[in-house]
GROMACS .gro file of N, CA and C in nm:
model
  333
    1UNK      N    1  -2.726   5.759 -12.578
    1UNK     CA    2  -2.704   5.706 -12.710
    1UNK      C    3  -2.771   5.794 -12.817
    2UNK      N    4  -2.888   5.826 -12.810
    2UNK     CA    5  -2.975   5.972 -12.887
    2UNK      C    6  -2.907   6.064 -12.892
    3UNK      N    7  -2.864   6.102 -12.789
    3UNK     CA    8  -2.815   6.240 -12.780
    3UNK      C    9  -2.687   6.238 -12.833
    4UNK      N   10  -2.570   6.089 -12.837
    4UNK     CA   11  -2.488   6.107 -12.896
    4UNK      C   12  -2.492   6.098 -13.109
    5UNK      N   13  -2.567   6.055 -13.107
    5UNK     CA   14  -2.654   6.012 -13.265
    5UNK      C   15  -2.679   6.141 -13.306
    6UNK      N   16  -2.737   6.234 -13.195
    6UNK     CA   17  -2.809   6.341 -13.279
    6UNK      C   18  -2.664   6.475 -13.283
    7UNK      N   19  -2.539   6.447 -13.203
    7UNK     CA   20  -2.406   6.482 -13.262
    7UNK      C   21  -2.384   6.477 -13.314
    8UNK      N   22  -2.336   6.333 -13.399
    8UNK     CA   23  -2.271   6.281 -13.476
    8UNK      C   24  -2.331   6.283 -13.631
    9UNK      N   25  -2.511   6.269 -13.650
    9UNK     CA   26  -2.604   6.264 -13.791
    9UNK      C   27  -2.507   6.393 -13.869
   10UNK      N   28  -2.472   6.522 -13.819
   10UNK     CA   29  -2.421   6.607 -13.884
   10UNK      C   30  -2.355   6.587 -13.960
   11UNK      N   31  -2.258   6.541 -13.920
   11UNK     CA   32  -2.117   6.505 -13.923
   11UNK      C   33  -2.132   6.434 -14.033
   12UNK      N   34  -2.181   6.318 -14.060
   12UNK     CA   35  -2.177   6.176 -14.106
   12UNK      C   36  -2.244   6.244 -14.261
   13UNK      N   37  -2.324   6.293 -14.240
   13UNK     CA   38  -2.399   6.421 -14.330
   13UNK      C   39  -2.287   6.457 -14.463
   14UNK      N   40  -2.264   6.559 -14.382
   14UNK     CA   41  -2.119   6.645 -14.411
   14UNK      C   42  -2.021   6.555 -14.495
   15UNK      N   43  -1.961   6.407 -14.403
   15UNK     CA   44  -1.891   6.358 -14.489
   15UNK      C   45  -1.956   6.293 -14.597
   16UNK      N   46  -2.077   6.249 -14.650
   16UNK     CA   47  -2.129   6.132 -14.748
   16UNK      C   48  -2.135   6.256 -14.818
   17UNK      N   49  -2.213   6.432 -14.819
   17UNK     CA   50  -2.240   6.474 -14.925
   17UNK      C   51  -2.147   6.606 -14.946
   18UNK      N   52  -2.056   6.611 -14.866
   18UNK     CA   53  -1.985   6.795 -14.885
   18UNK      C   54  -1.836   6.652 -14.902
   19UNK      N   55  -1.773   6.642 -14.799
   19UNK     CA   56  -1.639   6.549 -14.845
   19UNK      C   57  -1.633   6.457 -14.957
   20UNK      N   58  -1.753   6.395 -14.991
   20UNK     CA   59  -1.717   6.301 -15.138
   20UNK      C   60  -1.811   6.295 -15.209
   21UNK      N   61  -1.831   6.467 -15.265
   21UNK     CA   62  -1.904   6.518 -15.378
   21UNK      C   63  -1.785   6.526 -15.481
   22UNK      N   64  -1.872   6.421 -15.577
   22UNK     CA   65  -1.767   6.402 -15.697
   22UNK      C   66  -1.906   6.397 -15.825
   23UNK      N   67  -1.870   6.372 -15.935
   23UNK     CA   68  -1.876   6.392 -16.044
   23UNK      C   69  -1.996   6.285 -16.038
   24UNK      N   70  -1.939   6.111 -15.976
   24UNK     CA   71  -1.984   6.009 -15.980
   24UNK      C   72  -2.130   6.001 -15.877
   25UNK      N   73  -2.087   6.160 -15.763
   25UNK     CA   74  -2.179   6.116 -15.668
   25UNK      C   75  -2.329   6.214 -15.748
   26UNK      N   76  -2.305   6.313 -15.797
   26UNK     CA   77  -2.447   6.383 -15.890
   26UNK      C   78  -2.445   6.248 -16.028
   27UNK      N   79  -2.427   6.191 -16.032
   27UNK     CA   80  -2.455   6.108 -16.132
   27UNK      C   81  -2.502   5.986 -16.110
   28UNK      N   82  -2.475   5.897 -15.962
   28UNK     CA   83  -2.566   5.840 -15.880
   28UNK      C   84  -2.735   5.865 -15.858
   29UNK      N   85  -2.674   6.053 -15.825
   29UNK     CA   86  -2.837   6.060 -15.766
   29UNK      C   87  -2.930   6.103 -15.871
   30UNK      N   88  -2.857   6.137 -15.988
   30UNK     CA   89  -2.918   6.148 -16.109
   30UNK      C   90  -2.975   6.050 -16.145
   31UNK      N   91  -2.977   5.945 -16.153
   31UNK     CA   92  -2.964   5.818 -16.208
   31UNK      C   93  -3.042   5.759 -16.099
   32UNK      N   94  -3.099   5.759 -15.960
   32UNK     CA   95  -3.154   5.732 -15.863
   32UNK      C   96  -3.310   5.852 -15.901
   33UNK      N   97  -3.329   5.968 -15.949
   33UNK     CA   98  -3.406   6.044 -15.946
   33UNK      C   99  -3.471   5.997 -16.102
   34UNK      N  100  -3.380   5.920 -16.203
   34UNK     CA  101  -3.488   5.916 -16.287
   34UNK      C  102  -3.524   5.760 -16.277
   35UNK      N  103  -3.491   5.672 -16.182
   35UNK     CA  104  -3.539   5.546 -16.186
   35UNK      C  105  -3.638   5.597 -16.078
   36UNK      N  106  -3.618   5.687 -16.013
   36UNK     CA  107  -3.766   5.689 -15.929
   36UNK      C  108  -3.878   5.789 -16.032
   37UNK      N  109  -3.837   5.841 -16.117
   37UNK     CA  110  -3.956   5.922 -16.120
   37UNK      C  111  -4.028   5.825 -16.245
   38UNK      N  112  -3.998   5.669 -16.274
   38UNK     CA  113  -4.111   5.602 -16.268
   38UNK      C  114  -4.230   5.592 -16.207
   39UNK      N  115  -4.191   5.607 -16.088
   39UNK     CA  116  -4.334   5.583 -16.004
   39UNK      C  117  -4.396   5.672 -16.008
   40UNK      N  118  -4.384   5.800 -16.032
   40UNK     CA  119  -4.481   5.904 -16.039
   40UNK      C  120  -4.525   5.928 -16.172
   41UNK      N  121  -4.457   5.865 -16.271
   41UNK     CA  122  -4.507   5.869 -16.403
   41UNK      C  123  -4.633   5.756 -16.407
   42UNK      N  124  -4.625   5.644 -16.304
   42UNK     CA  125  -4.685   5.548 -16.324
   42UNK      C  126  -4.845   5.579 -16.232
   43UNK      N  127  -4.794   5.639 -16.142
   43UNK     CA  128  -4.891   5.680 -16.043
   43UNK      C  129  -5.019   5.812 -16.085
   44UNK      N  130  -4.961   5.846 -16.212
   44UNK     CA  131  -5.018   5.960 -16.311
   44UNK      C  132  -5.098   5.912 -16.401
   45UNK      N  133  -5.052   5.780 -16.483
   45UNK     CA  134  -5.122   5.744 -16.563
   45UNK      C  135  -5.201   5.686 -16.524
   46UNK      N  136  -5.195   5.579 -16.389
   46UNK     CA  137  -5.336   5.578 -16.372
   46UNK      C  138  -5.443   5.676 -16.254
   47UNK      N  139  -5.374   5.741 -16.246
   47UNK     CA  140  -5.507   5.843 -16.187
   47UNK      C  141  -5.578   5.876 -16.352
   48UNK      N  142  -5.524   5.918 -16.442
   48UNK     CA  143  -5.544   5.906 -16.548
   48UNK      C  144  -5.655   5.844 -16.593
   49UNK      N  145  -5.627   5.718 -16.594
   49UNK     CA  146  -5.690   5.621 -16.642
   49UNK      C  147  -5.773   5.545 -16.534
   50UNK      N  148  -5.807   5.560 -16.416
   50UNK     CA  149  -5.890   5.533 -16.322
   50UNK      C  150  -5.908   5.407 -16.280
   51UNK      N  151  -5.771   5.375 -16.300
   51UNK     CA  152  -5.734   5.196 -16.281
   51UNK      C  153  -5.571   5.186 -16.266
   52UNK      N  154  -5.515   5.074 -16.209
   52UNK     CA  155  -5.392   5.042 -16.211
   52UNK      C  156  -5.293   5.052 -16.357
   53UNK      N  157  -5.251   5.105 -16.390
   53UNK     CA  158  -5.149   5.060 -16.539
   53UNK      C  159  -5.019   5.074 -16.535
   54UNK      N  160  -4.969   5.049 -16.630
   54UNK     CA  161  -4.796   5.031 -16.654
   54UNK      C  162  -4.766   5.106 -16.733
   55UNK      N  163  -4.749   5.210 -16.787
   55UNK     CA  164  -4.729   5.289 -16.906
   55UNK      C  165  -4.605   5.208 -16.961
   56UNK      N  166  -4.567   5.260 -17.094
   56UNK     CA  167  -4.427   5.179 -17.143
   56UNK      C  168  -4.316   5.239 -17.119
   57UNK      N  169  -4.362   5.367 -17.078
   57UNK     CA  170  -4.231   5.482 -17.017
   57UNK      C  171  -4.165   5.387 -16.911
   58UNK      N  172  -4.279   5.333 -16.808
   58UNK     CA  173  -4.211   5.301 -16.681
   58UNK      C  174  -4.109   5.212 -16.739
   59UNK      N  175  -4.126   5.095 -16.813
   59UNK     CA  176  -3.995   5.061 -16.805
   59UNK      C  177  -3.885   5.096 -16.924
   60UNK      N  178  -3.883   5.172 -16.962
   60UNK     CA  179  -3.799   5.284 -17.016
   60UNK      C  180  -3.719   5.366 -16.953
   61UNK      N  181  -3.774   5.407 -16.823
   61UNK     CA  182  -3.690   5.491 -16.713
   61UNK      C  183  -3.639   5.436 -16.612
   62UNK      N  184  -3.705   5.287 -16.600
   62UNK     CA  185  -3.601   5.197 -16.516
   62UNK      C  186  -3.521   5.123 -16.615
   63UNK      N  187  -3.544   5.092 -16.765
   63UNK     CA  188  -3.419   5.031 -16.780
   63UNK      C  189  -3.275   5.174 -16.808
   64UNK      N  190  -3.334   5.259 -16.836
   64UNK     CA  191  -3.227   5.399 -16.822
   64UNK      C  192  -3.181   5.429 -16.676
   65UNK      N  193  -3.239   5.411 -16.582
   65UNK     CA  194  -3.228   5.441 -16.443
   65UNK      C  195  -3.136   5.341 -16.357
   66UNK      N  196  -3.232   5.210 -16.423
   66UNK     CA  197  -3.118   5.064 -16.398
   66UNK      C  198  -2.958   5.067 -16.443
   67UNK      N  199  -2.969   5.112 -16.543
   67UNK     CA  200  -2.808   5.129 -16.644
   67UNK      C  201  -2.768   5.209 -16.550
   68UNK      N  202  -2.773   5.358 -16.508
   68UNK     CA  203  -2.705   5.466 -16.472
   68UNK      C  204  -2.680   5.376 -16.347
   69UNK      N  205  -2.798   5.328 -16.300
   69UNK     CA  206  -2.730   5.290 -16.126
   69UNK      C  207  -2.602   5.197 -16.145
   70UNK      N  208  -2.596   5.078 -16.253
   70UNK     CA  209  -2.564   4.993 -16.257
   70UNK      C  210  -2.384   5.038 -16.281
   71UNK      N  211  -2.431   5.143 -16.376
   71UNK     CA  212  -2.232   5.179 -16.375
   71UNK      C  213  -2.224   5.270 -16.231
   72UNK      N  214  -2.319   5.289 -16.196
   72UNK     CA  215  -2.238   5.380 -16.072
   72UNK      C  216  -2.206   5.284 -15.999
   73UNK      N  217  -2.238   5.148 -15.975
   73UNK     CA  218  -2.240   5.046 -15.878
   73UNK      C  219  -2.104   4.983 -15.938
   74UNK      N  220  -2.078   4.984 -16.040
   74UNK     CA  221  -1.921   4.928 -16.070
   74UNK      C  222  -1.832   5.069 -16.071
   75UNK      N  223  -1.836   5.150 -16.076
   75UNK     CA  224  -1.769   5.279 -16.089
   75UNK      C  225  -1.688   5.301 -15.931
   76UNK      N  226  -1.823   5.296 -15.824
   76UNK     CA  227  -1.782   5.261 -15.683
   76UNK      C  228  -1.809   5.141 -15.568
   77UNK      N  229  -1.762   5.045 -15.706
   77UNK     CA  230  -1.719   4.873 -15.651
   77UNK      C  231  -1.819   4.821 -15.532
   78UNK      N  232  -1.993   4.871 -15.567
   78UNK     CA  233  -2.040   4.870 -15.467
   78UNK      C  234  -2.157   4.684 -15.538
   79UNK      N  235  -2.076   4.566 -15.474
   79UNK     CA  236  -2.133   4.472 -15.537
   79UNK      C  237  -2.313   4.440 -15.487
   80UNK      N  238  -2.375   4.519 -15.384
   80UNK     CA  239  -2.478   4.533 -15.352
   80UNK      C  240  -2.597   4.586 -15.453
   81UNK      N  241  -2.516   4.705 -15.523
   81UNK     CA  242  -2.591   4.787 -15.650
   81UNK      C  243  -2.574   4.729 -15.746
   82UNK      N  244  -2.430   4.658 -15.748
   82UNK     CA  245  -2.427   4.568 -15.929
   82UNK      C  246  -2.508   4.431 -15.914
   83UNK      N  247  -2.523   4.334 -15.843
   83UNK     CA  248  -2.622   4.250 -15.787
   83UNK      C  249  -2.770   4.329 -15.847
   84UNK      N  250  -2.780   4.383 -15.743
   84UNK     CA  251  -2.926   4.428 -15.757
   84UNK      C  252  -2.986   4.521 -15.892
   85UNK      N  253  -2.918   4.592 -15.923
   85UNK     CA  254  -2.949   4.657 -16.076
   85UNK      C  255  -2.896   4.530 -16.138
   86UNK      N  256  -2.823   4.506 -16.213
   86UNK     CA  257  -2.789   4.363 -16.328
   86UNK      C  258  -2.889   4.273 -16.312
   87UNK      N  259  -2.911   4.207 -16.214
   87UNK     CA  260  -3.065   4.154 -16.224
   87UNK      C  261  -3.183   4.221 -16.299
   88UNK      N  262  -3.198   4.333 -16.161
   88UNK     CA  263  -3.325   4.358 -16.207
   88UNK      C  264  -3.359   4.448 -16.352
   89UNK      N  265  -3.210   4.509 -16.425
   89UNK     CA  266  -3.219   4.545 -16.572
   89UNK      C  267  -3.235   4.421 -16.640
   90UNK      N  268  -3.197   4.312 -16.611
   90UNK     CA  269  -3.209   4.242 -16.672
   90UNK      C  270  -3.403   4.193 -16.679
   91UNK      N  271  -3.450   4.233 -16.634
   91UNK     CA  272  -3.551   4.176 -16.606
   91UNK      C  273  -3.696   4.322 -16.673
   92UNK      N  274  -3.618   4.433 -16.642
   92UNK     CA  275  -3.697   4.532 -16.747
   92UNK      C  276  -3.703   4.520 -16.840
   93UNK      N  277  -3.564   4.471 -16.919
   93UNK     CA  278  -3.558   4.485 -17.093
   93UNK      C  279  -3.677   4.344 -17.074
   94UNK      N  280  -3.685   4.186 -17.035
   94UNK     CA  281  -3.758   4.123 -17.082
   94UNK      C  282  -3.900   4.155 -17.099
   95UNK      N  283  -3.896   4.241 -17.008
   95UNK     CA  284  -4.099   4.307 -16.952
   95UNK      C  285  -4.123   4.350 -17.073
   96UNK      N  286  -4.018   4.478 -17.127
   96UNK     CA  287  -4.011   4.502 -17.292
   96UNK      C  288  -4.023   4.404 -17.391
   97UNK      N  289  -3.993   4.308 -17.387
   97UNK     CA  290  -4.000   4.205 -17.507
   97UNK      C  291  -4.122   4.150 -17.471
   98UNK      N  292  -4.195   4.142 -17.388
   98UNK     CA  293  -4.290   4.045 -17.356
   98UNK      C  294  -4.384   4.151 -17.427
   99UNK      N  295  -4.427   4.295 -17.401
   99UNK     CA  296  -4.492   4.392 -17.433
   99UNK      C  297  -4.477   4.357 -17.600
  100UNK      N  298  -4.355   4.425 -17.666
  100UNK     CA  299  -4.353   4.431 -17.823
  100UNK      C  300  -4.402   4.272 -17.858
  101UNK      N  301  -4.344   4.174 -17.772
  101UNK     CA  302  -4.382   4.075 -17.873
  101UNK      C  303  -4.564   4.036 -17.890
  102UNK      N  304  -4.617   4.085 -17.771
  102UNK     CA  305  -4.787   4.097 -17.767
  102UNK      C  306  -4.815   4.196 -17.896
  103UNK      N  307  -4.747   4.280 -17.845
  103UNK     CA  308  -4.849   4.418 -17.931
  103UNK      C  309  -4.783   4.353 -18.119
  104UNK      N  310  -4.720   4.278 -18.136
  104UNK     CA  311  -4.670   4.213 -18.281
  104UNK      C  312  -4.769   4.104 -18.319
  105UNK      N  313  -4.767   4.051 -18.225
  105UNK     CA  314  -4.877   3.915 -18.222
  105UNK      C  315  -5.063   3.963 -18.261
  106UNK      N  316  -5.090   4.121 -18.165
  106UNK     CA  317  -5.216   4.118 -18.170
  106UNK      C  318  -5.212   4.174 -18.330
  107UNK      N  319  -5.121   4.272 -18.354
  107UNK     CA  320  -5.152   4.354 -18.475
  107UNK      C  321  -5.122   4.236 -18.593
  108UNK      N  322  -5.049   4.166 -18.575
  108UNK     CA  323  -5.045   4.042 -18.700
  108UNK      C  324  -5.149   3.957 -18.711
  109UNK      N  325  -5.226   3.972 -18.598
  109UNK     CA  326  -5.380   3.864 -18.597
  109UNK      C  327  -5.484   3.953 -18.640
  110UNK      N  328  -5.486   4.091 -18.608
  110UNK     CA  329  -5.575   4.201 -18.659
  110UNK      C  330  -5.579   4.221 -18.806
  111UNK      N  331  -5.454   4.185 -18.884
  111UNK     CA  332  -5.471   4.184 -19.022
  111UNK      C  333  -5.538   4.094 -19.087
   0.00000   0.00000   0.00000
């Protein structure tokens, strides 16, 4: 069974990235490379800062990262990716409102 797996990984290879390299598929992984490179933006600021934090980038590049996935997930009718991004964009932009509406609240009490 290994030995037939370690035939076939080529193959399977070959077809997901040489047979259906399209336009949609560098724009997937585009869109997969900048919702991940949250985490290393996030993983920076706090080495940074010598504690856990959230920068406001992070969710800036997942709600940009969320979007890109999200049309690639209707682009190739994949209801696993539109499920799961549509949620969870939905749930970055609020993280955003929760943020501006603090940082409105403290600076209107600071005056």
């Amino acid at each position: 069974m290994l030995i037939q797996l370690a035939h076939d990984l080529p193959d399977y290879f070959y077809d997901v990235f040489v047979t259906r390299f399209d336009f949609w598929l560098v724009f997937g992984i585009l869109a997969q490379l900048i919702f991940g490179s949250r985490f290393i933006l996030q993983w920076i600021a706090s080495e940074r800062a010598g504690k856990s934090v959230m920068p406001l980038s992070f969710w800036f590049l997942s709600i940009a990262g969320g979007l890109m996935t999200l049309v690639y997930g209707f682009v190739r009718k994949e209801p696993v990716i539109i499920i799961g991004q549509g949620l969870s964009t939905g749930i970055y932009v609020r993280n955003l409102a929760l943020i501006f509406r603090e940082r409105a609240r403290r600076s209107g009490g600071a005056a």
